[in-house]
Every structure is written in structure tokens, then in C-alpha cells.
mmCIF file of C-alpha atoms in Angstrom:
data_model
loop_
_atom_site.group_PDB
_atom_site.id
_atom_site.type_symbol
_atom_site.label_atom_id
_atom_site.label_comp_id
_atom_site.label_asym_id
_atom_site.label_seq_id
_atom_site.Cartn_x
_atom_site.Cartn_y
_atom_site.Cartn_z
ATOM 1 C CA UNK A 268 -33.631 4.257 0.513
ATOM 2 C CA UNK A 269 -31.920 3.830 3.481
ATOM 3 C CA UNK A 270 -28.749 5.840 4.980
ATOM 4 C CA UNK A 271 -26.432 2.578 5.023
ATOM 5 C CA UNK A 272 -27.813 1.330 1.378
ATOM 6 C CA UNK A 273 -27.545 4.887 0.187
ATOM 7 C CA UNK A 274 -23.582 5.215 1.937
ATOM 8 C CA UNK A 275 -22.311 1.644 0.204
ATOM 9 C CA UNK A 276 -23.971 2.680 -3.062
ATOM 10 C CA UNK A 277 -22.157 6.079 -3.496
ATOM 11 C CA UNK A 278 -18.861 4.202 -1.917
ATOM 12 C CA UNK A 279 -18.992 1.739 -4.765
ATOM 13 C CA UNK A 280 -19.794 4.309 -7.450
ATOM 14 C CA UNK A 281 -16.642 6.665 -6.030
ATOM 15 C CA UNK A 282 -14.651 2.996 -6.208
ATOM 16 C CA UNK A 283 -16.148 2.460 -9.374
ATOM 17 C CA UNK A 284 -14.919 5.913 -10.721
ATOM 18 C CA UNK A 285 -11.169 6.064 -9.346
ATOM 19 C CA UNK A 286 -10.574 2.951 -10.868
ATOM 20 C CA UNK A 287 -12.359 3.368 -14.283
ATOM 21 C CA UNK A 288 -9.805 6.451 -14.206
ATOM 22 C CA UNK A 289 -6.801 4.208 -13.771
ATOM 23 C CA UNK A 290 -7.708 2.131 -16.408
ATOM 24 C CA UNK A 291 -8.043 4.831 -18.545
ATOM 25 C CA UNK A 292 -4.787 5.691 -17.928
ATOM 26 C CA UNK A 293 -3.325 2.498 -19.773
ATOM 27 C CA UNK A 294 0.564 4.070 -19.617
ATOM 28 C CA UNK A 295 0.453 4.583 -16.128
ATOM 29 C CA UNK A 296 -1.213 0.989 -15.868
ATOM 30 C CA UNK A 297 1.339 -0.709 -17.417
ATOM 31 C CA UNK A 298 3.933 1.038 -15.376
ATOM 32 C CA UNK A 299 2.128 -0.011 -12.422
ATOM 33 C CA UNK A 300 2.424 -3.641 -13.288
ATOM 34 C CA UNK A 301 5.964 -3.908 -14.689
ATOM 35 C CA UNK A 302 7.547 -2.112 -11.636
ATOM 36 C CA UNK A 303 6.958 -5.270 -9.153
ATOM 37 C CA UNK A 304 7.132 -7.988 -12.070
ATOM 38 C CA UNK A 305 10.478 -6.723 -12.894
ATOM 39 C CA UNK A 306 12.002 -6.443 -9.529
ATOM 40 C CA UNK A 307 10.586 -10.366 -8.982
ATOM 41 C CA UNK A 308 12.201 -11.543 -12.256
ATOM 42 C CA UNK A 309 15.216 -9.726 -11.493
ATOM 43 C CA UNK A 310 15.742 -10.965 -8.005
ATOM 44 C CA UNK A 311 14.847 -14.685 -9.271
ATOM 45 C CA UNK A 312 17.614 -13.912 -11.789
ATOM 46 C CA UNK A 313 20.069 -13.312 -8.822
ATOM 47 C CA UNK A 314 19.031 -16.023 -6.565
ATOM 48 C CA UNK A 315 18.932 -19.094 -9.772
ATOM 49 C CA UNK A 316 22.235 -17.863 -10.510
ATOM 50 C CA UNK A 317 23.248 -18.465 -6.798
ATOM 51 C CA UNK A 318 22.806 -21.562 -5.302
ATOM 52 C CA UNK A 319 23.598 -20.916 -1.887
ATOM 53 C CA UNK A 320 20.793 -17.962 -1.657
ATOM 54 C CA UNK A 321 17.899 -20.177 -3.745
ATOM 55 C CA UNK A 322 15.880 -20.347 0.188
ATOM 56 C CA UNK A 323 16.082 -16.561 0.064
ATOM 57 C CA UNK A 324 13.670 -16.028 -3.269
ATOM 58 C CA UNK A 325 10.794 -17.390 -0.968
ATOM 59 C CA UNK A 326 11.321 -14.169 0.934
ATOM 60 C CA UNK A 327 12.431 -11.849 -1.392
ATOM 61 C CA UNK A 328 8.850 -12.360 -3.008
ATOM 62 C CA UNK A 329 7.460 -11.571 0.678
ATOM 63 C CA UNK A 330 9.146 -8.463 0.578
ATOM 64 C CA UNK A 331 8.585 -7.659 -2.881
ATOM 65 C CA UNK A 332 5.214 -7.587 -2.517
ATOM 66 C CA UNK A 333 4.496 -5.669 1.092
ATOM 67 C CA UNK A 334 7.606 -3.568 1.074
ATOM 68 C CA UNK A 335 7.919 -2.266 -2.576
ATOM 69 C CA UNK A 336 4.862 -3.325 -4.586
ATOM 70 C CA UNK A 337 1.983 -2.044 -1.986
ATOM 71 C CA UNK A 338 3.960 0.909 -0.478
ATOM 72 C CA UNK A 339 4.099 2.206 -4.045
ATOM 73 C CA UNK A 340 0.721 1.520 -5.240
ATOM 74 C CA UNK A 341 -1.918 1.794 -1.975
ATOM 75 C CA UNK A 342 0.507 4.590 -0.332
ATOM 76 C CA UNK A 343 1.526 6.040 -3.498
ATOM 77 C CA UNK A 344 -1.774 5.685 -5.291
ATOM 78 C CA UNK A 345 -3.758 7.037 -2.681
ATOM 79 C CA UNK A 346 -1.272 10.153 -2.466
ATOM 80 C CA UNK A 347 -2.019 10.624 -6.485
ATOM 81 C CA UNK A 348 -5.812 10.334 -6.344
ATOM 82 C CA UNK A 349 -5.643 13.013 -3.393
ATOM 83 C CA UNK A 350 -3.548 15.414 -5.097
ATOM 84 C CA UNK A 351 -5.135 15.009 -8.478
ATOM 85 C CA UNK A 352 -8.464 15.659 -7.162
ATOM 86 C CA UNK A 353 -7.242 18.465 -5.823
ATOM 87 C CA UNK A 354 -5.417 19.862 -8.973
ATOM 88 C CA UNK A 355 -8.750 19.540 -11.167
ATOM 89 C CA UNK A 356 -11.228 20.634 -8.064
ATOM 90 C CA UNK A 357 -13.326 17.793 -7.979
ATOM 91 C CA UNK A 358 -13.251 17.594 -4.320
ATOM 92 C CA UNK A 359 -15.383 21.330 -3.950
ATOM 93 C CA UNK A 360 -17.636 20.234 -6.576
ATOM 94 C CA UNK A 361 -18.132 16.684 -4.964
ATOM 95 C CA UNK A 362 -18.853 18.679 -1.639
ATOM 96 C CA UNK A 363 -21.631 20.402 -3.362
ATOM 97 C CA UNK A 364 -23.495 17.088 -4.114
ATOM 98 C CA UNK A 365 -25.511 14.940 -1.855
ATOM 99 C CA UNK A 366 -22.492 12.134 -1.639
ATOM 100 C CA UNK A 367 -21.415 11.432 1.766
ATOM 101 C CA UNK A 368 -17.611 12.429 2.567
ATOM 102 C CA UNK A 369 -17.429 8.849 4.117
ATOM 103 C CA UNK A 370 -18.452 7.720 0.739
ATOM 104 C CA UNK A 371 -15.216 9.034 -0.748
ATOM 105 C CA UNK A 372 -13.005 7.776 1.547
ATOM 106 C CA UNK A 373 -14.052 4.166 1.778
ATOM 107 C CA UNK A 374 -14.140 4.592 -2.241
ATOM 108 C CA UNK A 375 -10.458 5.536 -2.097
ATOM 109 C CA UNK A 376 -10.033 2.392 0.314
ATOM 110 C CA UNK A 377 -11.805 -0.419 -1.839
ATOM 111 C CA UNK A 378 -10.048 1.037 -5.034
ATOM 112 C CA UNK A 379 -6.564 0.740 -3.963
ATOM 113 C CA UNK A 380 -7.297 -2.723 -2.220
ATOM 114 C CA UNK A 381 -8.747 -4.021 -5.292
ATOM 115 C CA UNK A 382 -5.313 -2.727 -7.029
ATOM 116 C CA UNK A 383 -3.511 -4.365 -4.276
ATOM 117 C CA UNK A 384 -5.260 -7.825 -4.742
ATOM 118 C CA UNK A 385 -4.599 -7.553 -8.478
ATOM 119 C CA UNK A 386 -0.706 -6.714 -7.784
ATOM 120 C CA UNK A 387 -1.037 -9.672 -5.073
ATOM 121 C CA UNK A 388 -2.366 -11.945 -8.159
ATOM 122 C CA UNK A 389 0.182 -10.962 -10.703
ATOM 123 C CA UNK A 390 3.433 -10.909 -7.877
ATOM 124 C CA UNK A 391 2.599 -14.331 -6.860
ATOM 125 C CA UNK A 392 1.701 -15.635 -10.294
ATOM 126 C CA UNK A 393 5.480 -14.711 -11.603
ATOM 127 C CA UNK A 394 6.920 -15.894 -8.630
ATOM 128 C CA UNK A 395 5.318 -19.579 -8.493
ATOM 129 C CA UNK A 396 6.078 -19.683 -11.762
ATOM 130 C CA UNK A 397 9.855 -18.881 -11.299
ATOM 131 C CA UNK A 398 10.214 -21.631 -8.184
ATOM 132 C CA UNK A 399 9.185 -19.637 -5.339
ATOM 133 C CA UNK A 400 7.068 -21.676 -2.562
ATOM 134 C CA UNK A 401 4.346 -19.851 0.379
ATOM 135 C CA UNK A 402 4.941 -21.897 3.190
ATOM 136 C CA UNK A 403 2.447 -21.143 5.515
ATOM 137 C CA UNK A 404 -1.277 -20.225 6.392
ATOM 138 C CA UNK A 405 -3.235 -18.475 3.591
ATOM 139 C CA UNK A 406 -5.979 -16.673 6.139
ATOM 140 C CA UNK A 407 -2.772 -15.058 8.193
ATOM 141 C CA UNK A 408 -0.732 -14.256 5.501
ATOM 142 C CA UNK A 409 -4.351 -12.613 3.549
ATOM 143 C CA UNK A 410 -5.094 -10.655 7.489
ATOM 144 C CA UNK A 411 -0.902 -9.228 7.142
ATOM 145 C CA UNK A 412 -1.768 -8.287 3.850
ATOM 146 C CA UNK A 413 -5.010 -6.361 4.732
ATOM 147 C CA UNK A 414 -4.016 -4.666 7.218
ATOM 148 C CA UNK A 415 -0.771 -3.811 5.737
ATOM 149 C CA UNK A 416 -3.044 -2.145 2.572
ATOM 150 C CA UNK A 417 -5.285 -0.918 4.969
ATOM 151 C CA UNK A 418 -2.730 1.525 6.840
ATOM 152 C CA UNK A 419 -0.523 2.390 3.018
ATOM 153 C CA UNK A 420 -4.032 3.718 2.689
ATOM 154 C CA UNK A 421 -4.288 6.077 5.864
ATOM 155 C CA UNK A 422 -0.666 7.209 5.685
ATOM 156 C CA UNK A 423 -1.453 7.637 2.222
ATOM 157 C CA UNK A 424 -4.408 9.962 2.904
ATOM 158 C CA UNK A 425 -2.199 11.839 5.643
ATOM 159 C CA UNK A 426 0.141 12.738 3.521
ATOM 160 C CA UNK A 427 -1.920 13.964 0.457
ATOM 161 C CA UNK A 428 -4.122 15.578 2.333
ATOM 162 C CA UNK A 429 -1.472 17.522 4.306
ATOM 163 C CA UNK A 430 1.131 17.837 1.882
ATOM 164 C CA UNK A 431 0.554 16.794 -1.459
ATOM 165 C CA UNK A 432 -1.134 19.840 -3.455
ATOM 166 C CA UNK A 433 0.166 18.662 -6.942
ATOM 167 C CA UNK A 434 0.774 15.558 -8.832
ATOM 168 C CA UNK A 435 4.482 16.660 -9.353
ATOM 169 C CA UNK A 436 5.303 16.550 -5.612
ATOM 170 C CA UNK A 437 4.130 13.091 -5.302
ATOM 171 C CA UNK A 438 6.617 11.272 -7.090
ATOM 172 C CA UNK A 439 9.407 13.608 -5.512
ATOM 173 C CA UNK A 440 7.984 12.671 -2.286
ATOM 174 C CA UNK A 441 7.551 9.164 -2.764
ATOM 175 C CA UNK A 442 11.418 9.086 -3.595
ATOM 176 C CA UNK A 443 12.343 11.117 -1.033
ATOM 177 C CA UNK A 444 10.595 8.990 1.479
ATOM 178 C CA UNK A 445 9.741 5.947 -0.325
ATOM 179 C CA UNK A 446 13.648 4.643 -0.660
ATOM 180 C CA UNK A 447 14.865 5.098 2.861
ATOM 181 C CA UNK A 448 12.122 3.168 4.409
ATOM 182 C CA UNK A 449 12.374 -0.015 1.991
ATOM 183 C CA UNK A 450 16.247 -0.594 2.509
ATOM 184 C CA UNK A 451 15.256 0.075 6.250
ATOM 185 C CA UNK A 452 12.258 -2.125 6.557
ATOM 186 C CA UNK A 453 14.344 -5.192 5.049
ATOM 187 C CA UNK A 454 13.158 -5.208 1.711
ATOM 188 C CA UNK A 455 16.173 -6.004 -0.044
ATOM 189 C CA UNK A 456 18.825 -6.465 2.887
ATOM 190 C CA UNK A 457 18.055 -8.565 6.074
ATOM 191 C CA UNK A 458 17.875 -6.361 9.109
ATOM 192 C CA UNK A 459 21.342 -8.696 10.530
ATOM 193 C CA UNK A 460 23.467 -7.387 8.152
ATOM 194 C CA UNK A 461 22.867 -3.958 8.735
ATOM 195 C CA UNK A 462 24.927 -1.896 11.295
ATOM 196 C CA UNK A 463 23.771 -2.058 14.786
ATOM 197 C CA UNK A 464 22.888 1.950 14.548
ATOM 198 C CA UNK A 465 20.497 1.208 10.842
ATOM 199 C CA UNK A 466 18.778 -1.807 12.858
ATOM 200 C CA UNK A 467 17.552 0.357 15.626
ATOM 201 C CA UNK A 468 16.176 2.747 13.490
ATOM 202 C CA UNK A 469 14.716 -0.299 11.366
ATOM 203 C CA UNK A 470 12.814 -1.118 14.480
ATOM 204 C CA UNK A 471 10.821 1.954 14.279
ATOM 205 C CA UNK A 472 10.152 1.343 10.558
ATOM 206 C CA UNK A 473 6.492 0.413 10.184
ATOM 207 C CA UNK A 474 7.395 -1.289 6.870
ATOM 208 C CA UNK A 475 10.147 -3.433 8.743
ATOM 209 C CA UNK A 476 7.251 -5.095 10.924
ATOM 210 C CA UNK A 477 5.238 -5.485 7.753
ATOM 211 C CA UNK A 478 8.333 -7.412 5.962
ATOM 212 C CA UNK A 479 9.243 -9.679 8.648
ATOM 213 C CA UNK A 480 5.070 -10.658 9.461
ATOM 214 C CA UNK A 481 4.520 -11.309 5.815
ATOM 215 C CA UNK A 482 7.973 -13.390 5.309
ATOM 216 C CA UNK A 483 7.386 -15.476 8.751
ATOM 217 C CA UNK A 484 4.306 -16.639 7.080
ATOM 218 C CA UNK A 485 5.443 -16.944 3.356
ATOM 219 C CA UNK A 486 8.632 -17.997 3.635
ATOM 220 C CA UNK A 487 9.110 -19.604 7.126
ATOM 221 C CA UNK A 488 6.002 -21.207 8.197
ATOM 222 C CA UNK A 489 4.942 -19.384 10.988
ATOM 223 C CA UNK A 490 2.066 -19.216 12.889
ATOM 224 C CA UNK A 491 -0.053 -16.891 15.070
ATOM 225 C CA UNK A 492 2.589 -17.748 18.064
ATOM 226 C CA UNK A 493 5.500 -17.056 16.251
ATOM 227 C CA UNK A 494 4.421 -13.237 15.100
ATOM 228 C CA UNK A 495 2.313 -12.109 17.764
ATOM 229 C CA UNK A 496 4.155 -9.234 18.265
ATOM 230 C CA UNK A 497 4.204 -8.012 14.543
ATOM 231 C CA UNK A 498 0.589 -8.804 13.524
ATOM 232 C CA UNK A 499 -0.488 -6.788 17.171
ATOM 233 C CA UNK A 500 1.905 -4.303 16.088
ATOM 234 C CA UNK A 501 0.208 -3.820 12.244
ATOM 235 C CA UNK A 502 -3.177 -3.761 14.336
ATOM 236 C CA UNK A 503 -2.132 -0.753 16.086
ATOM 237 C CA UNK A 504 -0.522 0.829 13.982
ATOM 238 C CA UNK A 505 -3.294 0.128 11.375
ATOM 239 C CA UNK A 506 -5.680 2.193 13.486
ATOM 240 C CA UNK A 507 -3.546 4.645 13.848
ATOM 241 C CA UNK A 508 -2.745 5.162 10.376
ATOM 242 C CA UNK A 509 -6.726 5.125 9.639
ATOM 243 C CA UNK A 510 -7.493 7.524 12.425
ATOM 244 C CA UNK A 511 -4.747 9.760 11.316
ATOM 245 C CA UNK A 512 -5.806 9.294 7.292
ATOM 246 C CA UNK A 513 -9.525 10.342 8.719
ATOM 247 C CA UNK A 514 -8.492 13.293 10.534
ATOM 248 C CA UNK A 515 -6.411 14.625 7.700
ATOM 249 C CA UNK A 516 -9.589 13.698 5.665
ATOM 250 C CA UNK A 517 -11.458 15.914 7.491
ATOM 251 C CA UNK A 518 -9.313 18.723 7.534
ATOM 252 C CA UNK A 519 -8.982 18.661 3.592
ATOM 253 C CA UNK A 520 -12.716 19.301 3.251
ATOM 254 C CA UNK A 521 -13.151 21.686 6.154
ATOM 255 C CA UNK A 522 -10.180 23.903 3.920
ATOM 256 C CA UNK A 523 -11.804 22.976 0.987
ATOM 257 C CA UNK A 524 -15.433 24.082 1.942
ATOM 258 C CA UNK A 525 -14.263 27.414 3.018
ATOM 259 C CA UNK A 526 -12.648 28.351 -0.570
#
């Protein structure tokens, strides 16, 4: 068997795993999928009831979905998987068999975008259903949405590899850090209304540039032209985020191997 048949095998296997694991987990499932659903009924709630802010629910779903529903579950989910391994020591009994560390972390990537496509699926489902339009191009809006998962799932890595040592932490963590950076990456509040002093710390918000990408295209229409900065910006700082979820890969097993 070859080295790349052997490497996509084991990746699909580890994906295969993580996510038989989640469904196992049917409270934590159900969790999972109420979170977002709620917040979209709830906001649809608030914008029927207000006629003046109906155009808003096409971006409140935008932001819904990137700023709340994938930070939790591809950032947050990765986190868990990380820490949980850790907790039950599979990770220096996975390093004694012939799976390829690559193999686990691509694993960890295709599991948490399947989740992510699912939570895409369900968002969008409830909020068609409830009135709320996507205005523009399907193949930009699925690229924001990719690469959006795609760096949840380094920083994710990053910070369970680096900090995360128990499942506890991760929820106090995710609070800690989690609520800060969706009021400032214009989740629920524009970034206008905010005070001159919260909008230029916005603009260093990678979640802010992941909010207004994904809403240009849902909500507004636009185009390639229109968001060049923000979609080059998510490239970046998508590699980044990989690179730095690697790295921190790396050093987990390197501390783990010399247990």
C-alpha cells in the first residue's frame, strides 16, 4: 500500500472515530444543535417584531453562523477533542501505533468541518424558513466559510495543545475568551455603533473580518471586488492559524513521547 493511500486511510478512520464519539455523546449533541437554532429563532423573534430592522435578519444569520455557531463548535470542539485525549491518554498510546501524526490532525480537521457543514445545513435551514434571504454567490460565500473553519481549527489546536490539559478548563476558557471576541467581531452589534476606542480593537479581531466577509456575501451581495481585503485577510490569517495549530501539534507529541 502506498504512503499517501495508507495517510488518507488512517485520516478517515481518526475522522471516522472522533465523530462516532460525538454521536455517542447524544446530550452533548443536542446541545450542540440547539445553541445556534435558538439564537436564530430568537433573533428572528426580535427582528419580525420590528419592522424597521426586518433587512438586518439577513445578517444576523451571517453572523450567527461564522461568529457564534463555528467559533463554538470547530474552535471549541477541537479544544475538547485535544484536551480529552489528553485526559484519557490516548494520544501516548496512539504514538505507539503505526498511524501517522499527520493522520490525526487532518482527522481532527475533516471531523469538525463535517460538524461545521452540518451546523451550516441546520442554521440556514431555520433561517430560510423564518424569511431570511442569501443574496449573493454560493462558491464565495462556501471559500469564507472554509477558510473561516479551517483557521477555528488551528487556533483551536493552539490552544489545546498549549493550554488546555482538562476538559473543565475548556469551557472556562471558551467563556473567558469566547464572549469578548463575538461582541467585538460584530456578531450581535454592528462595528458603527460601537465607541471609536471598541472599533479599533474590533479591527484586530480575526472574527470581525470573518463577520463582515460572510455578511457582504449573504446579506449584501458582494462580490470578489467588494471584499478583497477580508477574504486576503482570512487567507493569511488562515495559514497562520494552521501553521501555528501544526507547531503546537508538534510540540504536544514531542512532550507526550518523552512521558
Amino acid at each position: 500500500m502506498s504512503s499517501s493511500r495508507l495517510l488518507i486511510e488512517q485520516t478517515l478512520a481518526v475522522a471516522q472515530r472522533l465523530l462516532l464519539e460525538q454521536w455517542r455523546q447524544k446530550r452533548g449533541l443536542i446541545f450542540w444543535a440547539v445553541f445556534p437554532s435558538t439564537m436564530m429563532l430568537l433573533f428572528g423573534l426580535v427582528y419580525a417584531h420590528n419592522d424597521s430592522m426586518r433587512a438586518g435578519l439577513d445578517a444576523a444569520a451571517a453572523g450567527i453562523l461564522v461568529g457564534a455557531a463555528l467559533f463554538f463548535s470547530c474552535l471549541g470542539g477541537t479544544v475538547a477533542v485535544i484536551a480529552a485525549e489528553r485526559e484519557r491518554g490516548t494520544l501516548p498510546r496512539l504514538l505507539t501505533t503505526p498511524l501517522h501524526p499527520a493522520a490525526y490532525f487532518l482527522g481532527v480537521v475533516i471531523a469538525q468541518l463535517l460538524l461545521a457543514l452540518m451546523q451550516v445545513v441546520m442554521l440556514y435551514s431555520i433561517a430560510l424558513a423564518i424569511g431570511v434571504k442569501y443574496h449573493g454567490s454560493l462558491f464565495l460565500g462556501g471559500l469564507i466559510l472554509l477558510l473561516s473553519v479551517f483557521a477555528y481549527v488551528g487556533m483551536g489546536f493552539f490552544l489545546g495543545a498549549r493550554f488546555a490539559r482538562r476538559s473543565e478548563e475548556v469551557v472556562v476558557a471558551l467563556s473567558a475568551i469566547g464572549v469578548p471576541l463575538l461582541v467585538l467581531g460584530g456578531t450581535f452589534f454592528p462595528l458603527e455603533i460601537m465607541p471609536q476606542g471598541m472599533q479599533a480593537v474590533a479591527h484586530i479581531n480575526p472574527m470581525l473580518h470573518m463577520n463582515q466577509a460572510f455578511k457582504g456575501v449573504a446579506a449584501y451581495g458582494m462580490g470578489w471586488a467588494e471584499l478583497r481585503f477580508e477574504v486576503t485577510f482570512l487567507f493569511v490569517f488562515c495559514g497562520l492559524s494552521l501553521a501555528l495549530g501544526i507547531q503546537s501539534y508538534r510540540h504536544l507529541l514531542g512532550v507526550e513521547k518523552s512521558k
